[in-house]
Amino acid sequence: MKVVIAGAGLAGLAAACELADAGHAVTLLERRPWAGGKTYSVRDRETGEQLDNGQHIAMRCTAEYAGFLGRIGTAHLMRWQRRVRVPVFDADGRRSHLRADALPAPLHMLPSFALYRHLPVVEKLRVARGIVAVSRERASADDGETSFGDWLRARGQSERGIGAFWDLIVVPALNCRCDEASARQARFVFREGFLHSSTAAAIGVPKVGLSELHVAPALRYIASRGGELRTGATVGRLIVEDGRVAGLQLADGERIAADACVAALPPAQLLELLGEPARARPPFDALASVRTAPIVNLHLWFDASVAPFEFAAFTGCDLQWVFNRTRIEADGAPATPVGAEHLVVSLSAAGRFMPLDRQALLELLLPQLRRAVPSLASAILLRSAVIKEPDATFVPAPGLRRPGTRTPYPNLFLAGAYTDTGWPATMESAVRSGRAAAAAAGEIESRASQRRPLAAAVP
Ligand SMILES: Cc1cc2nc3c(=O)[nH]c(=O)nc-3n(C[C@H](O)[C@H](O)[C@H](O)COP(=O)(O)OP(=O)(O)OC[C@H]3O[C@@H](n4cnc5c(N)ncnc54)[C@H](O)[C@@H]3O)c2cc1C
């Protein structure tokens, strides 16, 4: 069967790997000159390092993404914790840890939370009650319509607790604040990451750039099974005949025939391919309401190895998470006293940072970083760079409808992190959606082959 996949982000790549493996003739169409979508690396002109479009992490609970890396042979390029352990700095340089101990879930976080210094005792007791509510209360239909902020307030959480604890996890996980996320999506994150098992929240960080981690290896995997990637190929229109998608038409007019198509495009670009009546029909009518949020990464190179962590979270200041790429790439080896150190300040829900240029970001964030991590105080900043992703992820807002895999066209399937996987906008969601679309597309052929012998039997 000939399958054409529009969009070579992670969802398109995952679908292509699956379909090529099953022996289908796969063509991936990507409008940019490179594949990877929201996950790619560029070469830094001065240092030669691979800089990602945004620092990405995975968690042990993101099992399908981990499985995808295993399939393409790069699982060893992730650096995994055994259990989650995150240093958290406050604005004045006080350090505390959030970590899982070898206790059954959900008690595993309790010892570190009891010692956590960035919340007063009364606030910690409140948060503990909130965690019990997240784990015990049954999901209700309202959860999808209510913001997590309101859900927490209704369970006695204070503004301080929401800002200093709940947002500490929700902002990087969902790329929006508790008040912008649906209670359903935020509770999902806490349940999957922290409440089912003591190892689920363990963090995995790529030791190499994302292009080397999963883009190039996936493309090799697809090519070795006869599939092809065409870059600079902007899909402009679906070719619909007799209620089926007969193929895709590129913006330059070229028509590519297909037995089945997977649209692994961001919602706004998928909308552009659809004609007027189709746009108004489910599931396509949900696409226009998907909003996105930006992420900003500020790269800093210091003259010496000074940040005493591989990654850390921050509270009470503008910093959120900082990654020490030098240590991560050295597989956690202790920093050498001499030599440049590359840190990445990762800012989620970054709407207010988007108008700021590199210099303005430096003026805002560098003094805060030096204050929060005192060992950085005397380090000399050698250079810096900024990478902004305006539409980094979809916002899991209250009331958001996420389309499923199937469409009114029997041979067109949707993939993309935004589809209805249950997961937030993650690599996990992208891989799951791609695999689901591939499985649905594969069913077309198995249905056809079930019919074929019967037809052949007719004299
Ligand atoms: C800065 C940043 C940080 C992130 N951090 C994390 C993290 O820590 N952990 C995590 O799990 N996830 C993270 N994510 C989210 C994750 O990267 C995405 O959810 C995932 O990569 C989305 O993949 P996708 O294939 O669904 O969509 P996309 O990557 O958007 O792929 C869609 C593809 O379609 C192509 N396309 C668009 N229009 C057309 C057209 N007309 N014709 C042909 N091709 C077209 C695009 O160029 C793109 O390649 C982050 C994202 C960003 C941007």
XYZ file of C-alpha atoms and ligand atoms in Angstrom:
512
model
C 0.000 0.000 0.000
C 1.287 3.489 -0.790
C 1.046 5.797 2.242
C 1.815 9.498 2.065
C 2.506 11.304 5.328
C 2.264 15.088 5.444
C 4.627 16.552 8.059
C 7.949 15.069 9.213
C 7.761 16.088 12.867
C 7.993 13.378 15.489
C 4.404 12.221 14.864
C 5.038 11.852 11.126
C 8.359 10.109 11.759
C 6.790 7.675 14.245
C 3.981 6.866 11.806
C 6.488 6.413 8.967
C 8.698 4.031 10.998
C 5.694 1.917 11.879
C 4.300 1.803 8.337
C 7.670 1.206 6.668
C 8.253 -1.642 9.114
C 4.959 -3.188 8.059
C 6.159 -3.180 4.452
C 4.193 -0.211 3.119
C 5.661 2.226 0.599
C 6.029 5.408 2.647
C 6.613 8.953 1.412
C 7.078 11.729 3.986
C 6.375 15.257 2.750
C 7.933 18.080 4.758
C 7.670 21.736 3.861
C 10.894 22.778 5.594
C 14.376 21.880 4.314
C 14.799 19.546 7.315
C 12.744 17.033 9.276
C 12.015 16.999 13.010
C 9.275 19.625 13.311
C 9.347 20.975 16.882
C 12.452 18.880 17.646
C 15.596 19.719 15.702
C 19.111 20.966 16.205
C 21.154 23.669 14.521
C 24.942 23.943 14.521
C 26.253 26.849 16.565
C 28.519 28.867 14.280
C 31.059 29.755 16.995
C 31.350 26.612 19.095
C 30.271 23.980 16.567
C 27.887 22.569 19.191
C 24.459 21.265 18.239
C 21.860 23.618 19.760
C 18.316 22.319 19.990
C 15.370 24.489 19.052
C 14.391 23.922 22.697
C 15.698 21.852 25.573
C 13.592 18.674 25.763
C 13.236 16.161 28.559
C 11.398 12.849 28.849
C 10.171 10.981 31.908
C 10.129 7.269 32.667
C 6.348 7.322 32.272
C 6.746 8.465 28.651
C 7.235 4.863 27.643
C 6.252 5.074 23.978
C 8.823 7.757 23.277
C 11.446 5.616 25.045
C 10.253 2.635 22.976
C 10.610 4.695 19.807
C 14.243 5.476 20.672
C 14.806 1.771 21.327
C 13.357 0.910 17.939
C 15.613 3.349 16.044
C 18.628 2.314 18.136
C 19.359 5.452 20.145
C 18.019 4.706 23.630
C 21.625 4.896 24.922
C 21.807 8.574 23.931
C 19.440 9.564 26.745
C 20.739 10.107 30.253
C 18.179 8.714 32.703
C 17.743 9.207 36.428
C 16.803 6.126 38.448
C 14.343 8.193 40.476
C 13.472 11.829 40.070
C 15.729 14.260 41.920
C 15.593 17.970 41.156
C 17.449 20.697 43.029
C 15.210 23.724 43.489
C 16.858 27.119 44.095
C 15.071 30.166 45.408
C 15.877 33.726 44.374
C 18.434 34.093 47.199
C 20.403 30.938 46.526
C 18.786 28.623 49.084
C 18.693 25.111 47.709
C 16.217 22.355 48.451
C 15.394 19.115 46.641
C 12.294 17.455 45.297
C 13.146 13.787 44.985
C 11.637 10.360 45.064
C 12.808 7.895 47.696
C 12.576 4.118 47.611
C 9.080 4.067 49.085
C 5.835 2.902 47.526
C 3.960 5.601 45.554
C 2.567 8.062 46.495
C 4.650 8.155 49.695
C 7.926 8.289 47.750
C 8.015 12.105 47.548
C 7.025 12.615 51.188
C 10.473 12.683 52.897
C 11.885 15.279 50.491
C 8.677 17.307 50.639
C 8.831 17.316 54.451
C 12.332 18.809 54.227
C 11.472 21.162 51.343
C 12.514 24.680 52.386
C 10.711 26.863 49.866
C 7.233 26.572 51.421
C 6.252 27.254 55.031
C 4.894 24.277 56.981
C 1.289 25.465 56.858
C 1.518 25.773 53.059
C 3.070 22.317 52.757
C 0.178 20.821 54.696
C -2.232 22.527 52.305
C -0.341 21.242 49.276
C -0.327 17.730 50.787
C -4.130 17.919 51.031
C -4.237 19.014 47.387
C -2.081 16.039 46.356
C -4.417 13.676 48.191
C -7.339 15.256 46.291
C -5.540 14.852 42.951
C -4.911 11.186 43.646
C -8.184 10.236 45.328
C -10.910 12.228 43.622
C -12.500 10.509 40.690
C -12.187 12.303 37.380
C -15.413 14.097 36.541
C -16.742 15.505 33.280
C -16.280 18.993 34.777
C -12.498 18.496 34.977
C -12.226 19.126 31.256
C -14.159 22.394 31.543
C -12.573 23.794 34.717
C -9.160 25.386 35.048
C -6.731 23.582 37.325
C -6.252 26.842 39.249
C -9.962 26.972 40.113
C -9.989 23.247 40.855
C -7.136 23.750 43.341
C -8.717 26.818 44.953
C -11.931 24.862 45.460
C -9.795 22.391 47.426
C -8.277 24.967 49.743
C -5.065 25.740 47.855
C -3.708 29.262 48.351
C -2.352 31.615 45.683
C 1.103 31.181 47.205
C 0.894 27.376 47.017
C -0.345 27.514 43.432
C 2.509 29.832 42.403
C 5.312 28.205 44.396
C 4.417 24.518 44.096
C 1.737 23.606 41.572
C 2.993 25.982 38.858
C 6.541 24.720 39.435
C 5.414 21.438 37.859
C 2.511 22.527 35.644
C 4.363 25.306 33.767
C 7.182 23.129 32.350
C 4.889 20.115 31.886
C 2.000 21.898 30.149
C 3.638 25.127 28.950
C 0.927 27.171 30.681
C -0.033 28.148 34.203
C -2.519 26.334 36.449
C -5.118 28.961 35.573
C -4.800 28.260 31.819
C -4.768 24.450 31.962
C -7.777 22.201 32.295
C -7.992 20.353 35.594
C -8.203 17.108 33.611
C -4.865 17.602 31.834
C -3.029 18.830 34.927
C -4.344 15.989 37.099
C -3.248 13.569 34.383
C 0.328 14.863 34.689
C 0.388 14.461 38.466
C -1.212 11.023 38.332
C 1.056 9.644 35.570
C 4.222 11.270 36.861
C 3.961 11.196 40.601
C 1.168 9.067 41.974
C 1.305 5.666 40.216
C 4.889 4.642 40.770
C 7.997 5.907 42.506
C 10.068 5.853 39.311
C 7.606 7.335 36.791
C 8.860 10.912 37.212
C 12.540 10.019 36.720
C 13.866 12.451 34.133
C 15.669 11.562 30.911
C 17.753 14.215 29.147
C 19.233 13.851 25.650
C 23.048 13.675 25.729
C 23.143 14.781 22.088
C 21.140 17.167 19.951
C 17.589 16.105 19.050
C 18.454 15.728 15.359
C 21.117 13.178 16.277
C 18.938 11.571 18.962
C 15.860 10.776 16.927
C 15.499 12.683 13.636
C 18.431 11.354 11.591
C 18.164 7.809 13.050
C 14.426 7.661 12.284
C 15.082 8.795 8.720
C 17.756 6.092 8.337
C 15.297 3.536 9.717
C 12.642 4.615 7.214
C 15.072 4.737 4.265
C 16.422 1.262 5.065
C 12.863 -0.041 4.668
C 12.353 1.659 1.335
C 10.626 4.840 2.569
C 11.576 8.342 1.432
C 11.567 11.888 2.790
C 10.924 14.793 0.467
C 11.844 18.143 2.007
C 10.730 21.501 0.641
C 7.463 19.748 -0.214
C 4.599 21.906 1.074
C 1.289 20.087 0.970
C -1.348 22.503 -0.304
C -4.517 20.478 -0.727
C -6.181 17.111 -0.244
C -7.301 15.499 -3.498
C -10.716 14.064 -2.706
C -12.454 11.658 -5.105
C -15.593 9.663 -4.329
C -15.408 10.521 -0.638
C -11.822 9.211 -0.312
C -8.488 10.989 -0.331
C -6.880 10.035 -3.624
C -3.666 11.860 -2.777
C -2.086 15.172 -1.838
C -1.340 18.146 -4.021
C 1.803 20.151 -3.316
C 1.854 23.948 -3.339
C 3.705 23.841 -6.695
C 0.854 21.822 -8.230
C 2.475 18.371 -8.204
C -0.027 15.624 -7.364
C 1.034 12.617 -5.319
C -1.329 9.641 -5.372
C -1.833 7.553 -2.241
C -3.858 4.603 -0.968
C -3.833 6.172 2.505
C -2.693 9.511 3.951
C -1.573 10.579 7.391
C -1.822 14.301 8.141
C 0.841 14.878 10.819
C 0.609 18.658 10.612
C 0.006 21.314 13.256
C -3.735 22.115 13.487
C -3.479 25.520 11.779
C -1.666 24.042 8.751
C -4.070 21.104 8.535
C -6.973 23.568 8.398
C -5.390 25.205 5.344
C -5.550 21.908 3.412
C -9.260 21.438 3.939
C -12.039 22.748 1.778
C -14.925 24.762 3.236
C -17.493 22.002 3.934
C -14.884 19.688 5.504
C -13.612 22.371 7.887
C -16.992 22.629 9.550
C -17.340 18.859 10.105
C -16.073 16.966 13.145
C -13.293 16.368 13.978
C -11.912 19.192 11.796
C -14.220 21.800 13.367
C -12.159 21.517 16.564
C -8.908 22.567 14.867
C -9.517 26.319 14.805
C -9.844 26.504 18.591
C -6.426 24.977 19.358
C -4.266 27.758 20.822
C -0.479 27.579 21.114
C 2.030 28.928 23.637
C 5.684 29.903 23.182
C 8.915 28.635 24.761
C 12.140 30.661 24.933
C 15.623 29.218 25.493
C 18.513 31.462 26.514
C 21.920 29.815 25.942
C 24.792 31.015 28.134
C 28.467 30.085 27.846
C 30.613 30.786 30.925
C 34.387 30.701 31.150
C 34.454 28.007 33.849
C 32.473 25.037 35.131
C 30.496 26.563 37.923
C 26.865 25.354 38.004
C 26.700 22.462 40.508
C 23.877 20.546 38.794
C 22.822 18.861 35.567
C 19.501 20.633 35.733
C 17.668 22.622 38.358
C 14.327 24.311 38.944
C 13.897 27.811 40.322
C 11.204 29.445 42.424
C 10.474 33.017 43.451
C 12.142 34.569 40.394
C 11.773 34.691 36.590
C 13.963 31.635 36.087
C 12.150 28.306 35.726
C 14.516 25.506 34.695
C 18.220 25.637 33.860
C 20.095 22.803 32.113
C 23.835 22.313 32.263
C 24.514 20.981 28.762
C 28.238 20.560 29.453
C 27.608 18.152 32.302
C 24.756 16.334 30.581
C 26.807 15.752 27.441
C 29.695 14.494 29.605
C 27.245 11.915 31.046
C 27.141 13.727 34.371
C 30.908 13.698 34.885
C 31.834 16.202 37.598
C 32.632 19.576 36.129
C 36.306 20.215 35.494
C 37.528 23.385 37.194
C 38.665 24.909 33.925
C 36.777 25.138 30.635
C 33.666 26.724 29.260
C 30.267 25.671 30.562
C 27.119 25.822 28.480
C 23.870 26.473 30.366
C 20.372 26.680 28.881
C 17.731 28.749 30.640
C 14.404 27.254 29.543
C 11.343 29.507 29.846
C 7.910 27.956 29.344
C 4.587 29.807 29.054
C 6.924 32.461 27.719
C 4.475 35.031 26.311
C 5.946 37.865 28.359
C 9.518 36.983 27.317
C 8.804 36.870 23.582
C 9.113 40.655 22.953
C 12.503 40.751 24.715
C 15.658 40.520 22.586
C 18.813 38.694 23.677
C 20.267 41.720 25.475
C 17.032 42.431 27.353
C 16.726 38.771 28.366
C 20.316 38.810 29.615
C 19.735 41.984 31.622
C 16.642 40.436 33.197
C 17.831 36.896 33.839
C 21.579 36.894 34.333
C 21.575 38.863 37.622
C 18.815 36.548 38.918
C 20.822 33.468 37.919
C 23.984 34.769 39.599
C 22.020 35.481 42.769
C 20.190 32.160 42.839
C 23.319 30.103 42.075
C 26.069 31.840 44.048
C 28.858 29.778 42.425
C 28.023 31.589 39.166
C 28.565 35.012 40.716
C 32.154 35.433 39.554
C 32.009 33.392 36.325
C 32.570 35.404 33.176
C 29.865 35.183 30.547
C 31.621 34.496 27.241
C 28.614 34.656 24.944
C 24.896 34.025 24.680
C 22.205 33.114 22.153
C 18.411 33.038 22.160
C 16.066 30.597 20.434
C 12.347 31.378 20.469
C 9.579 28.970 19.465
C 6.375 31.054 19.179
C 4.047 28.063 18.691
C 5.935 25.534 20.792
C 2.963 23.547 22.115
C -0.808 23.575 22.170
C -2.471 24.895 25.319
C -4.561 22.228 27.096
C -7.178 24.837 27.942
C -10.475 24.072 29.675
C -13.023 23.023 27.060
C -10.419 22.083 24.426
C -11.616 19.353 22.043
C -8.805 17.267 20.591
C -9.545 15.405 17.367
C -9.007 11.665 17.217
C -7.119 9.635 14.612
C -10.013 8.959 12.255
C -11.680 11.442 9.939
C -14.783 11.402 7.707
C -12.456 10.254 4.898
C -11.931 6.507 5.388
C -8.278 6.628 4.300
C -7.152 9.913 5.930
C -5.785 9.744 9.474
C -4.618 12.470 11.831
C -1.430 12.415 13.865
C 0.211 15.088 15.977
C 0.848 15.785 19.633
C -2.392 17.824 19.701
C -4.613 14.851 18.811
C -6.610 13.007 21.416
C -3.896 10.883 23.032
C -4.714 12.030 26.563
C -1.123 13.265 26.931
C -0.101 16.925 26.949
C 1.978 18.395 24.089
C 4.954 16.110 24.433
C 7.171 13.850 22.380
C 5.212 11.018 23.997
C 1.952 12.352 22.599
C 3.499 12.820 19.144
C 4.830 9.246 19.048
C 1.576 7.778 20.354
C -0.438 9.697 17.780
C 1.853 8.597 14.949
C 1.628 4.963 15.960
C -2.169 5.179 16.285
C -2.461 6.704 12.798
C -0.183 4.005 11.368
C -2.238 1.262 12.996
C -5.467 2.736 11.605
C -3.946 3.111 8.120
C -2.673 -0.478 8.274
C -6.231 -1.681 8.880
C -7.258 -0.430 5.443
C -4.979 -2.937 3.796
C -5.878 -5.782 6.109
C -9.562 -5.121 5.337
C -8.747 -5.028 1.616
C -6.712 -8.256 1.787
C -9.514 -9.966 3.712
C -11.816 -9.067 0.833
C -9.382 -10.059 -1.933
C -9.455 -13.888 -1.530
C -13.244 -13.804 -1.583
C -13.250 -11.768 -4.775
C -10.639 -14.098 -6.273
C -12.816 -17.086 -5.393
C -15.661 -15.806 -7.540
C -15.351 -17.584 -10.928
C 10.936 24.641 22.661
C 10.159 23.364 22.887
C 10.386 22.629 24.035
C 9.672 21.441 24.235
N 9.958 20.682 25.344
C 9.449 19.441 25.426
C 9.896 18.553 26.436
O 10.726 18.886 27.261
N 9.369 17.297 26.448
C 8.452 16.875 25.534
O 8.053 15.701 25.578
N 7.989 17.713 24.577
C 8.460 18.974 24.501
N 8.047 19.808 23.505
C 6.894 19.416 22.661
C 7.283 18.461 21.537
O 8.450 18.873 20.883
C 6.113 18.416 20.538
O 4.918 18.084 21.204
C 6.298 17.432 19.400
O 7.600 17.465 18.877
C 5.281 17.756 18.296
O 5.452 16.877 17.218
P 4.382 16.809 16.044
O 4.937 15.870 15.038
O 3.051 16.572 16.606
O 4.290 18.281 15.417
P 5.400 19.157 14.671
O 6.723 18.902 15.285
O 4.893 20.548 14.671
O 5.444 18.572 13.179
C 4.639 19.053 12.136
C 5.472 19.085 10.855
O 4.613 19.441 9.755
C 5.355 20.291 8.894
N 4.390 21.021 8.066
C 3.565 22.033 8.423
N 2.800 22.397 7.374
C 3.141 21.599 6.335
C 2.682 21.463 4.997
N 1.700 22.243 4.514
N 3.256 20.535 4.189
C 4.234 19.719 4.659
N 4.715 19.808 5.939
C 4.173 20.736 6.752
C 6.134 21.163 9.879
O 7.204 21.825 9.235
C 6.581 20.117 10.893
O 7.797 19.516 10.508
C 8.705 21.025 23.297
C 8.483 21.778 22.141
C 9.211 22.925 21.929
C 8.987 23.702 20.661
